[in-house]
Amino acid sequence: MTIALKSTGPRQLKNSLAKWLITLGGISVLFTLVLIFMYLLYVIKPIFVSAEIDKKQAFEITTSENVASIGIDELKELSYVITDDGQIDYYQLVETNQHQVGEQVYSQSLLAEDITLDQIIDISIEEKLLVGENGQVQLVSPKFMSQFAKDIRTIVPNITYPLGEDPITIDQEGQALSLVSFAMNDERAVFVAFTKDNRLIKTTLIAEDDFSYDAAHEAVYQEIDTQSSHFDDILVTPDLAMVFARSGDQVFVYDLSDDYDVELKATIIPQLSQNRTKSLHITSMALLSGSSSILLGDSSGKVSQWFEVAGEEGREFKQVRTFQAADNQKITAIYTEQFRKSFYTMTATGELGLFYTTSEAELWRGQLNSIEPVHLSISPRADALISLSGKSFSIFTVENEHPEVTWSALWKEVWYEGYPEPEYIWQSTSGSDDFEAKFSLVPISFGTIKAASYAMLFAVPIALTAAIYTAYFMTPSMRRKVKPTIELMEALPTVILGFLAGLWLAPIIEKYLPAVALLLLFLPLSVFLTAYLWFKLPKEIKIKLPETLAPLLLIPALLLAAYSAFSLSPVLEHYFFGGDVRQFITNDLNIDFDQRNALVVGIAMGFAVIPTIFSMAEDAIFSVPKHLTSGSLALGATQWQTLVKVVLLTASPGIFSAVMMGLGRAVGETMIVLMATGNTPILDWNFFEGMRTLAANIAVEMPESEVGSTHYRILFLAAFVLFVFTFIFNTAAEFIRQRLREKYSSL
Amino acid sequence: MNKWFKSGSPWIWLSAAGVSISLISVLGLLWLIASRGLSYFWPADLYQFEMLDEQGRTSTVIGEVYDREEIPAKQLVHLDIQLEPGQETIERYLVKTGNRELVSLDFRWILVPQIRKTSTPENIAVIERRTNGNFYGVIESLVLDGNSVSLDKMPELLERVEAFQEEIEALQKVDIGAINYKLERLRLTERKHQLGNNLTDEIANEINTQVQILKDEYKVLEAKLMSLRDTVSRDQLVVKAMDGTLVTIGFEDILQINFNNQMNVLEKLKLFFVQIGNFITDDPREANTEGGVFPAIFGTVLMVLLMTVIVSPLGVVAAIYLHEYAGNNALTKLLRIAVINLAGVPSIVYGVFGLGFFVYMVGGNLDQLFYPETLPSPTFGTPGVMWSAITLAILTLPVVIVSTEEGLARIPSAMRHGSLALGATKAETLWRIILPIASPAIMTGIILAIARAAGEVAPLMLVGVVKMAPNLPLDGNFPFLHLDRKFMHLGFHIYDVGFQSPNVEAARPLVYATALLLVTIIVALNMTAVSIRNRLREKYRMLEH
């Protein structure tokens, strides 16, 4: 009889197919880990990329008159030039069916009839001031709007006059103006000007209603008492609080908050290091966005940032940081972005620099053209620069998405606007637009370490002693019950531990603070007392209650100790702390106290970590080969001596790796910290105060962060830091365990 | 004494204390959650306190005693309370007084020395309502369609209202919900044709007719709903509150009326179980601070099931590879490190990865490809139940791998050799011999994964959980399972109600109850897994000999 074998072909095919599929499945685990790593890196990478400026296009303009100002729309489709005689000419930047690139598409006069133009001043990207010869001005805002025809979008000019089309008299005496600065909000418009006959004047227009829908106003004129007969630059801050007037190497700051009276607030006198060959001078000045910082450029190529700082003698202006924008070249102009703290510098040789103040980052330096452009302007979205030299109009794309982040801004102290000194601060969002984001990872990394340390402080002694006893002294039958019970703790959702810590434990600890201190004393005492009592017990009872029942015998003793600690707490509070420990701590010891503090987190997170450490350490101790201990005991060592000198020594790498795993878990724990602390990012080891950890910070801020923004990417960086941190800990722990396992098997 | 110390015995006892403290904390924690959680359901005694305050005014407070505490007498010196000599603390009660329409806070502290008389009158009723929380008071009269009737009719009227309320709910949620869903689908179909430039007049007309039909249906249903609402609000209850004001409560608002003080233990026990049942099957009310947690249970279960479908094959295959196929080489070592690390990476990192990669990158691209008609509002490009399930599947993958591998390792190699020697291929051995024997271990792994996933909250906060989901991810509208929807989750419910709700004091008992539910589920799952594993170990031990 022959056995009919199934044809081997399909079987073999199935076999190898299964092999490939299973291999693929196995590798996919590795792939997942690598994918997480790479994806986090991919999101983080752009914040560390430096800025890039590239020439996009250039063309010759056909306007024949002299150009006084230039501009571009926010989508970079249409640009304009304003000539000396008040004519605005628009040039096409993208090719359409009707127009070619560089073609002049619109032209219009901006000027009122009875005004002769003297100069045009760029107030901001969207506001130009036309200054007449008789001290009259016109404020023009050459904006744009989109029109849709048959689903095709075209950008068309939309010129508005925020203060009305009629010329506004700035100087009552009708003198020509050599310098004018201007800023406005809905209620007020402030002009500060320096006249050709050397008077510094201020003109305030007070809106009758609101400038946003009605230009009607009343004017207040006044002359400012000056300390100088000549001024080179005047800048009014957009919040109408101050005016900076530069006269040579000094800057006078006047307070504008009173409509009818202008007072000198401060004088900024930069310390200019004298060069050997030529003396240094301030050559340019600009206001940084957010209206509190001023930038001064000097003839050696340095730019310094100044802002008001609360000092010993009240608020004063301080030089906060400097940038080397050019090598021994005069800074001829500083251009600041409208919404971010970036600025561009220009030298006489046409060298351009791009910097960011908060992060002290030099983002780009280089030559745009071979000569200094006559006009340079930043596009509304700060993603392009336009320049005009002679008749040549050029557009440069600027890639500068995340200038606020540098490695040093994330990890070193940064001097933020308005702060008295450099500090580590995490404050990612705020209500106002011109807010300086403070992205220091130091406070939240510190919080992570603080929370983890307190948790370990609590967990390691309990977990290790429990592991030692369970593995070495406990009877097998008891061990079978005790081990799963303690390990059950690991399965408890951390959200429940966090909830209990925040709403149950925190109020108890606050109320019975002395009891917590007493417990540290009472618990060990009660253990020793019970042990001694047992030791003194007569033999007959000892046999009935063997030492192996110690954990059970101790339970009532410990509970009793805890009970007495808690009932003694109010008495202690009454006699030693004046009836209220909390007040004693805050008032007498001058320590801040939060109800949800590091102590609560330490205990709650300690509970979460105990089973991890316990389980692994117990395994390590339990698997120490039995002949080692038998040998030691046979040589006359006591149980305890054998444990300390033989067992723990042999198992120490395993115990170490258990602690590492526990630390890894404590570092990444989110819910407990989120619920059991106030989540304030502070730098303080005080265990009566809370903290904010990396993980909790992600959980709190991620849902609100805008996709692709700097904030979003920094939160990814925080996740990456956590990932790398735990990766190192876990890999090291696993490595040690592997080595230990090999060692045991060789013994 | 010295000898005692030398023997090392005190240190052994000290290490035993570590075990004792761990045991006390585990069991204490479970006991705390159980007692607090269960007392939420137990019908409490209703007290009537006659109060005399420091200005000599009298008042009556009716309610449940929630908490008692001792406070130092010093804090209350200004109240001029008569103290016993040597008395340093004063006891006070936290009383839940309900009646939110009369007093702004439904909890108040009362000082024991100010209580003149405490009683538990049998006629006090606790009325559980749909809005405004509980009402405590004495029922004065029953108004049936404008006429006062005997109080005996109350159960009958309550049943009537309940029947109508169920009908209203069905109408609102199922029928009207379906019409709205269909209308939205039609709008999207129209938009899809528009985008594809093939919206012919024919299609447009077809859509318009359907829309018209649905709108007509809607009008009919709306009219029916209105008439039902009229019917249901026919009767009223007049109740006297603790300050003597008469309050009229419409029956449509009433869920239950109980006279806790009249009940004996059996009746209370019955009500206790009814309350537990309601908690599990009801929808939340009053911004999640009252009512049940059904949507949260449903969301948790559905998400975990989806996750299981994804994680089980992957985890088992990976474990089989590691144990049966992988050679002893660098790649295998790397793989093992990967498994350990997947287990150790903080869960919030998975949330961040899931949000960036799955939701924004994969989901965003899916929307561009398959759902251009709904843009700019995203379909899969926003957190949802599917992304949560996938994210948690990665998170729990190592749990399944480790457990399955352990099971595989315990199978005696003789069984493999036997099968191979009889001519079976490796794949056949796996499929016919190894997997069936290892199935309890696989089961253990899956159960542990489920337990882990059910308790995980941090990553879900980023990839799909919400405090209040208007629709369940599973309903009667095609395609029935809506993987793009957001969902509610028990763990997040605890966080949200306990920490984000406006009235934490009132919501706390509910949070304990929810925590108890979650702990019960997870502990039960873990115990099952552990017992399966233990039984398995015994079985293999027998196989080996």
PDB file of C-alpha atoms in Angstrom, chain A residues 11-12 14-15 18-19 21-23 25-30 32-33 35-36 39-40 42 462 465-466 468-470 473-474 482 484-486 488-489 491-500 502-504 511 523-524 527-528 530-532 534-535 547 550-555 558-559 574 578-579 596 607 610 638-640 661 664 668 670-671 674-675 695 698-699 702-703 707 712 715-716 719 722-723 726-727 730-731 734 737-738, chain B residues 1 3-27 29-30 32-33 36 69-70 72 74-75 88 314 317-318 320-321 325 331 334-342 344-350 352-353 355-357 360-361 394 397 401 423-428 430 432 451 455-458 461-462 491-492 494-495 498-499 504 508 511-512 515 518-519 522-523 526-527 530:
ATOM      1  CA  ARG A  11       2.657  23.009   0.714  1.00  0.00           C
ATOM      2  CA  GLN A  12       6.147  24.287   0.263  1.00  0.00           C
ATOM      3  CA  LYS A  14       2.497  27.978   1.670  1.00  0.00           C
ATOM      4  CA  ASN A  15       5.388  27.282   3.990  1.00  0.00           C
ATOM      5  CA  ALA A  18       4.129  31.974   5.814  1.00  0.00           C
ATOM      6  CA  LYS A  19       7.802  32.439   6.530  1.00  0.00           C
ATOM      7  CA  LEU A  21       4.741  37.033   6.047  1.00  0.00           C
ATOM      8  CA  ILE A  22       5.822  36.269   9.596  1.00  0.00           C
ATOM      9  CA  THR A  23       9.265  37.753   9.012  1.00  0.00           C
ATOM     10  CA  GLY A  25       5.370  41.033  10.697  1.00  0.00           C
ATOM     11  CA  GLY A  26       8.358  40.682  12.992  1.00  0.00           C
ATOM     12  CA  ILE A  27      10.362  43.346  11.234  1.00  0.00           C
ATOM     13  CA  SER A  28       7.348  45.685  11.322  1.00  0.00           C
ATOM     14  CA  VAL A  29       7.869  46.096  15.072  1.00  0.00           C
ATOM     15  CA  LEU A  30      11.319  47.491  14.479  1.00  0.00           C
ATOM     16  CA  THR A  32       7.301  51.073  13.917  1.00  0.00           C
ATOM     17  CA  LEU A  33       9.898  52.202  16.421  1.00  0.00           C
ATOM     18  CA  LEU A  35       9.055  55.321  12.148  1.00  0.00           C
ATOM     19  CA  ILE A  36       8.172  57.047  15.424  1.00  0.00           C
ATOM     20  CA  TYR A  39       8.653  61.143  12.225  1.00  0.00           C
ATOM     21  CA  LEU A  40       9.375  63.066  15.409  1.00  0.00           C
ATOM     22  CA  TYR A  42      10.962  65.124  10.656  1.00  0.00           C
ATOM     23  CA  ILE A 462       9.425  50.436  49.541  1.00  0.00           C
ATOM     24  CA  THR A 465      12.539  46.112  50.498  1.00  0.00           C
ATOM     25  CA  ALA A 466       9.316  44.461  49.371  1.00  0.00           C
ATOM     26  CA  ILE A 468      13.935  41.532  48.838  1.00  0.00           C
ATOM     27  CA  TYR A 469      11.497  40.083  51.322  1.00  0.00           C
ATOM     28  CA  THR A 470       9.214  38.529  48.729  1.00  0.00           C
ATOM     29  CA  PHE A 473      12.319  35.371  52.883  1.00  0.00           C
ATOM     30  CA  MET A 474       8.744  34.658  51.903  1.00  0.00           C
ATOM     31  CA  VAL A 482       1.464  38.553  47.363  1.00  0.00           C
ATOM     32  CA  PRO A 484       0.195  39.222  41.809  1.00  0.00           C
ATOM     33  CA  THR A 485      -1.504  41.515  44.328  1.00  0.00           C
ATOM     34  CA  ILE A 486       1.301  44.045  44.238  1.00  0.00           C
ATOM     35  CA  LEU A 488      -2.116  44.423  40.210  1.00  0.00           C
ATOM     36  CA  MET A 489      -1.181  47.965  41.143  1.00  0.00           C
ATOM     37  CA  ALA A 491      -2.655  47.659  36.026  1.00  0.00           C
ATOM     38  CA  LEU A 492      -4.508  50.439  37.857  1.00  0.00           C
ATOM     39  CA  PRO A 493      -5.105  53.266  35.382  1.00  0.00           C
ATOM     40  CA  THR A 494      -2.932  56.245  36.221  1.00  0.00           C
ATOM     41  CA  VAL A 495      -5.905  58.519  35.671  1.00  0.00           C
ATOM     42  CA  ILE A 496      -7.429  57.010  38.814  1.00  0.00           C
ATOM     43  CA  LEU A 497      -4.222  57.436  40.803  1.00  0.00           C
ATOM     44  CA  GLY A 498      -4.051  61.031  39.592  1.00  0.00           C
ATOM     45  CA  PHE A 499      -7.656  61.691  40.492  1.00  0.00           C
ATOM     46  CA  LEU A 500      -7.231  60.285  43.986  1.00  0.00           C
ATOM     47  CA  GLY A 502      -5.504  65.486  43.365  1.00  0.00           C
ATOM     48  CA  LEU A 503      -8.903  65.307  45.026  1.00  0.00           C
ATOM     49  CA  TRP A 504      -8.406  62.973  47.979  1.00  0.00           C
ATOM     50  CA  LYS A 511      -4.662  69.174  56.571  1.00  0.00           C
ATOM     51  CA  LEU A 523       6.496  53.629  60.733  1.00  0.00           C
ATOM     52  CA  PRO A 524      10.076  52.371  61.224  1.00  0.00           C
ATOM     53  CA  VAL A 527       8.306  47.921  62.799  1.00  0.00           C
ATOM     54  CA  PHE A 528      11.235  47.644  65.204  1.00  0.00           C
ATOM     55  CA  THR A 530       6.825  44.724  66.646  1.00  0.00           C
ATOM     56  CA  ALA A 531       9.968  42.838  65.722  1.00  0.00           C
ATOM     57  CA  TYR A 532      11.371  43.171  69.231  1.00  0.00           C
ATOM     58  CA  TRP A 534       7.980  39.078  68.611  1.00  0.00           C
ATOM     59  CA  PHE A 535      11.596  38.311  69.558  1.00  0.00           C
ATOM     60  CA  GLU A 547       8.558  34.971  61.435  1.00  0.00           C
ATOM     61  CA  ALA A 550       5.925  39.107  59.445  1.00  0.00           C
ATOM     62  CA  PRO A 551       4.280  41.088  56.627  1.00  0.00           C
ATOM     63  CA  LEU A 552       0.855  40.156  57.957  1.00  0.00           C
ATOM     64  CA  LEU A 553       1.807  40.816  61.578  1.00  0.00           C
ATOM     65  CA  LEU A 554       3.097  44.201  60.582  1.00  0.00           C
ATOM     66  CA  ILE A 555      -0.084  45.333  58.864  1.00  0.00           C
ATOM     67  CA  LEU A 558       1.639  49.946  60.709  1.00  0.00           C
ATOM     68  CA  LEU A 559      -2.029  50.879  60.605  1.00  0.00           C
ATOM     69  CA  HIS A 574      -1.559  73.321  67.961  1.00  0.00           C
ATOM     70  CA  GLY A 578       0.389  77.961  66.074  1.00  0.00           C
ATOM     71  CA  GLY A 579      -2.624  75.943  65.037  1.00  0.00           C
ATOM     72  CA  ARG A 596      -1.203  70.071  44.840  1.00  0.00           C
ATOM     73  CA  PHE A 607       2.647  54.101  43.865  1.00  0.00           C
ATOM     74  CA  ILE A 610       6.467  50.607  42.910  1.00  0.00           C
ATOM     75  CA  THR A 638      23.262  34.421  58.920  1.00  0.00           C
ATOM     76  CA  GLN A 639      20.308  34.843  56.604  1.00  0.00           C
ATOM     77  CA  TRP A 640      20.809  38.577  56.586  1.00  0.00           C
ATOM     78  CA  MET A 661      12.855  51.015  34.306  1.00  0.00           C
ATOM     79  CA  GLY A 664      11.773  55.635  32.798  1.00  0.00           C
ATOM     80  CA  GLY A 668       7.002  59.755  31.069  1.00  0.00           C
ATOM     81  CA  THR A 670       1.371  62.112  32.287  1.00  0.00           C
ATOM     82  CA  MET A 671      -1.983  61.859  34.000  1.00  0.00           C
ATOM     83  CA  LEU A 674      -1.388  66.586  35.204  1.00  0.00           C
ATOM     84  CA  MET A 675      -3.981  66.023  37.908  1.00  0.00           C
ATOM     85  CA  ALA A 695       4.595  65.021  29.378  1.00  0.00           C
ATOM     86  CA  ILE A 698       2.344  68.223  25.926  1.00  0.00           C
ATOM     87  CA  ALA A 699      -1.038  67.049  27.166  1.00  0.00           C
ATOM     88  CA  MET A 702      -0.842  70.185  22.221  1.00  0.00           C
ATOM     89  CA  PRO A 703      -4.601  70.362  21.561  1.00  0.00           C
ATOM     90  CA  VAL A 707      -0.289  72.683  13.278  1.00  0.00           C
ATOM     91  CA  TYR A 712       3.701  72.712  17.733  1.00  0.00           C
ATOM     92  CA  LEU A 715       6.043  70.259  21.697  1.00  0.00           C
ATOM     93  CA  PHE A 716       7.197  67.553  19.301  1.00  0.00           C
ATOM     94  CA  ALA A 719       8.087  64.417  23.008  1.00  0.00           C
ATOM     95  CA  LEU A 722      11.092  62.086  26.371  1.00  0.00           C
ATOM     96  CA  PHE A 723      11.457  59.403  23.725  1.00  0.00           C
ATOM     97  CA  THR A 726      13.329  56.653  27.989  1.00  0.00           C
ATOM     98  CA  PHE A 727      15.025  54.933  25.061  1.00  0.00           C
ATOM     99  CA  ASN A 730      15.187  51.136  28.712  1.00  0.00           C
ATOM    100  CA  THR A 731      17.953  50.025  26.421  1.00  0.00           C
ATOM    101  CA  GLU A 734      17.577  45.665  29.031  1.00  0.00           C
ATOM    102  CA  ARG A 737      19.489  42.331  32.296  1.00  0.00           C
ATOM    103  CA  GLN A 738      20.712  40.344  29.295  1.00  0.00           C
TER     104      GLN A 738
ATOM    105  CA  MET B   1      19.309  43.408  72.287  1.00  0.00           C
ATOM    106  CA  LYS B   3      22.438  39.878  69.754  1.00  0.00           C
ATOM    107  CA  TRP B   4      19.072  40.625  68.282  1.00  0.00           C
ATOM    108  CA  PHE B   5      20.557  43.325  66.059  1.00  0.00           C
ATOM    109  CA  LYS B   6      23.456  41.097  65.063  1.00  0.00           C
ATOM    110  CA  SER B   7      21.106  38.369  63.935  1.00  0.00           C
ATOM    111  CA  GLY B   8      19.813  40.766  61.263  1.00  0.00           C
ATOM    112  CA  SER B   9      16.257  40.046  62.358  1.00  0.00           C
ATOM    113  CA  PRO B  10      15.226  43.737  62.666  1.00  0.00           C
ATOM    114  CA  TRP B  11      16.320  44.305  59.092  1.00  0.00           C
ATOM    115  CA  ILE B  12      14.344  41.347  57.892  1.00  0.00           C
ATOM    116  CA  TRP B  13      11.306  42.776  59.625  1.00  0.00           C
ATOM    117  CA  LEU B  14      12.016  46.146  58.034  1.00  0.00           C
ATOM    118  CA  SER B  15      12.056  44.580  54.613  1.00  0.00           C
ATOM    119  CA  ALA B  16       8.834  42.801  55.474  1.00  0.00           C
ATOM    120  CA  ALA B  17       7.396  46.243  56.169  1.00  0.00           C
ATOM    121  CA  GLY B  18       7.949  47.057  52.468  1.00  0.00           C
ATOM    122  CA  VAL B  19       5.629  44.201  51.580  1.00  0.00           C
ATOM    123  CA  SER B  20       3.108  45.283  54.217  1.00  0.00           C
ATOM    124  CA  ILE B  21       3.066  48.889  52.996  1.00  0.00           C
ATOM    125  CA  SER B  22       2.637  47.772  49.390  1.00  0.00           C
ATOM    126  CA  LEU B  23      -0.214  45.471  50.382  1.00  0.00           C
ATOM    127  CA  ILE B  24      -1.871  48.129  52.514  1.00  0.00           C
ATOM    128  CA  SER B  25      -1.679  50.630  49.693  1.00  0.00           C
ATOM    129  CA  VAL B  26      -3.064  48.297  47.001  1.00  0.00           C
ATOM    130  CA  LEU B  27      -5.881  46.967  49.108  1.00  0.00           C
ATOM    131  CA  LEU B  29      -6.776  51.976  47.326  1.00  0.00           C
ATOM    132  CA  LEU B  30      -9.222  49.381  46.066  1.00  0.00           C
ATOM    133  CA  LEU B  32     -11.314  53.428  49.071  1.00  0.00           C
ATOM    134  CA  ILE B  33     -12.560  53.439  45.494  1.00  0.00           C
ATOM    135  CA  ARG B  36     -16.752  55.760  47.856  1.00  0.00           C
ATOM    136  CA  GLU B  69     -15.297  67.220  59.579  1.00  0.00           C
ATOM    137  CA  GLU B  70     -13.818  68.824  62.683  1.00  0.00           C
ATOM    138  CA  PRO B  72     -10.577  74.332  64.976  1.00  0.00           C
ATOM    139  CA  LYS B  74     -10.500  79.373  66.696  1.00  0.00           C
ATOM    140  CA  GLN B  75     -11.614  79.873  63.114  1.00  0.00           C
ATOM    141  CA  GLU B  88     -11.161  72.947  70.687  1.00  0.00           C
ATOM    142  CA  LEU B 314       0.395  41.952  14.526  1.00  0.00           C
ATOM    143  CA  VAL B 317       2.923  37.334  14.183  1.00  0.00           C
ATOM    144  CA  ALA B 318       5.764  39.346  15.680  1.00  0.00           C
ATOM    145  CA  ILE B 320       6.038  33.942  16.343  1.00  0.00           C
ATOM    146  CA  TYR B 321       8.775  35.530  14.303  1.00  0.00           C
ATOM    147  CA  TYR B 325      11.948  32.103  12.972  1.00  0.00           C
ATOM    148  CA  LEU B 331      18.660  41.890  13.881  1.00  0.00           C
ATOM    149  CA  LEU B 334      17.598  44.949  17.694  1.00  0.00           C
ATOM    150  CA  LEU B 335      14.062  43.619  17.491  1.00  0.00           C
ATOM    151  CA  ARG B 336      14.062  42.710  21.156  1.00  0.00           C
ATOM    152  CA  ILE B 337      15.335  46.153  22.055  1.00  0.00           C
ATOM    153  CA  ALA B 338      12.569  47.606  19.885  1.00  0.00           C
ATOM    154  CA  VAL B 339       9.942  45.594  21.752  1.00  0.00           C
ATOM    155  CA  ILE B 340      11.309  46.665  25.147  1.00  0.00           C
ATOM    156  CA  ASN B 341      11.376  50.268  24.042  1.00  0.00           C
ATOM    157  CA  LEU B 342       7.893  50.202  22.578  1.00  0.00           C
ATOM    158  CA  GLY B 344       8.788  51.767  27.766  1.00  0.00           C
ATOM    159  CA  VAL B 345       8.121  54.822  25.627  1.00  0.00           C
ATOM    160  CA  PRO B 346       5.810  57.191  27.542  1.00  0.00           C
ATOM    161  CA  SER B 347       2.252  56.914  26.337  1.00  0.00           C
ATOM    162  CA  ILE B 348       2.007  60.641  25.646  1.00  0.00           C
ATOM    163  CA  VAL B 349       4.715  60.226  23.002  1.00  0.00           C
ATOM    164  CA  TYR B 350       2.425  57.798  21.191  1.00  0.00           C
ATOM    165  CA  VAL B 352       2.000  63.029  19.833  1.00  0.00           C
ATOM    166  CA  PHE B 353       3.055  60.596  17.131  1.00  0.00           C
ATOM    167  CA  LEU B 355      -1.673  63.153  16.208  1.00  0.00           C
ATOM    168  CA  GLY B 356       1.098  64.211  13.861  1.00  0.00           C
ATOM    169  CA  PHE B 357       1.462  61.101  11.751  1.00  0.00           C
ATOM    170  CA  TYR B 360      -2.604  65.190  10.280  1.00  0.00           C
ATOM    171  CA  MET B 361      -0.419  63.350   7.781  1.00  0.00           C
ATOM    172  CA  ILE B 394       1.031  50.364  18.764  1.00  0.00           C
ATOM    173  CA  LEU B 397       1.754  45.738  20.824  1.00  0.00           C
ATOM    174  CA  ILE B 401       4.240  40.097  21.952  1.00  0.00           C
ATOM    175  CA  GLY B 423       6.441  15.375   7.675  1.00  0.00           C
ATOM    176  CA  ALA B 424       4.529  18.536   8.419  1.00  0.00           C
ATOM    177  CA  THR B 425       6.046  21.778   7.138  1.00  0.00           C
ATOM    178  CA  LYS B 426       6.993  24.463   9.597  1.00  0.00           C
ATOM    179  CA  ALA B 427       3.925  26.503   8.675  1.00  0.00           C
ATOM    180  CA  GLU B 428       1.666  23.514   9.208  1.00  0.00           C
ATOM    181  CA  LEU B 430       2.693  26.366  13.567  1.00  0.00           C
ATOM    182  CA  ARG B 432      -1.991  23.014  13.636  1.00  0.00           C
ATOM    183  CA  ALA B 451      -6.824  46.215  30.205  1.00  0.00           C
ATOM    184  CA  GLY B 455      -7.066  52.635  31.339  1.00  0.00           C
ATOM    185  CA  GLU B 456      -4.894  54.733  29.077  1.00  0.00           C
ATOM    186  CA  VAL B 457      -5.936  58.379  28.810  1.00  0.00           C
ATOM    187  CA  ALA B 458      -2.997  60.611  27.957  1.00  0.00           C
ATOM    188  CA  MET B 461      -6.562  63.239  24.787  1.00  0.00           C
ATOM    189  CA  LEU B 462      -4.629  64.052  21.626  1.00  0.00           C
ATOM    190  CA  GLY B 491     -10.743  57.337  31.886  1.00  0.00           C
ATOM    191  CA  PHE B 492     -11.035  60.707  30.230  1.00  0.00           C
ATOM    192  CA  ILE B 494     -12.852  60.816  35.211  1.00  0.00           C
ATOM    193  CA  TYR B 495     -10.272  63.450  34.331  1.00  0.00           C
ATOM    194  CA  GLY B 498     -13.139  65.540  38.265  1.00  0.00           C
ATOM    195  CA  PHE B 499     -10.941  68.393  37.130  1.00  0.00           C
ATOM    196  CA  VAL B 504     -16.351  69.656  41.272  1.00  0.00           C
ATOM    197  CA  ARG B 508     -17.052  64.056  42.922  1.00  0.00           C
ATOM    198  CA  VAL B 511     -16.223  60.450  39.577  1.00  0.00           C
ATOM    199  CA  TYR B 512     -15.730  57.870  42.314  1.00  0.00           C
ATOM    200  CA  ALA B 515     -13.490  55.191  38.807  1.00  0.00           C
ATOM    201  CA  LEU B 518     -13.163  51.400  35.402  1.00  0.00           C
ATOM    202  CA  VAL B 519     -11.178  49.712  38.158  1.00  0.00           C
ATOM    203  CA  ILE B 522      -9.541  46.456  34.581  1.00  0.00           C
ATOM    204  CA  VAL B 523      -9.003  44.379  37.688  1.00  0.00           C
ATOM    205  CA  ASN B 526      -6.232  41.331  34.751  1.00  0.00           C
ATOM    206  CA  MET B 527      -7.367  38.613  37.132  1.00  0.00           C
ATOM    207  CA  VAL B 530      -3.467  35.968  35.330  1.00  0.00           C
TER     208      VAL B 530
END
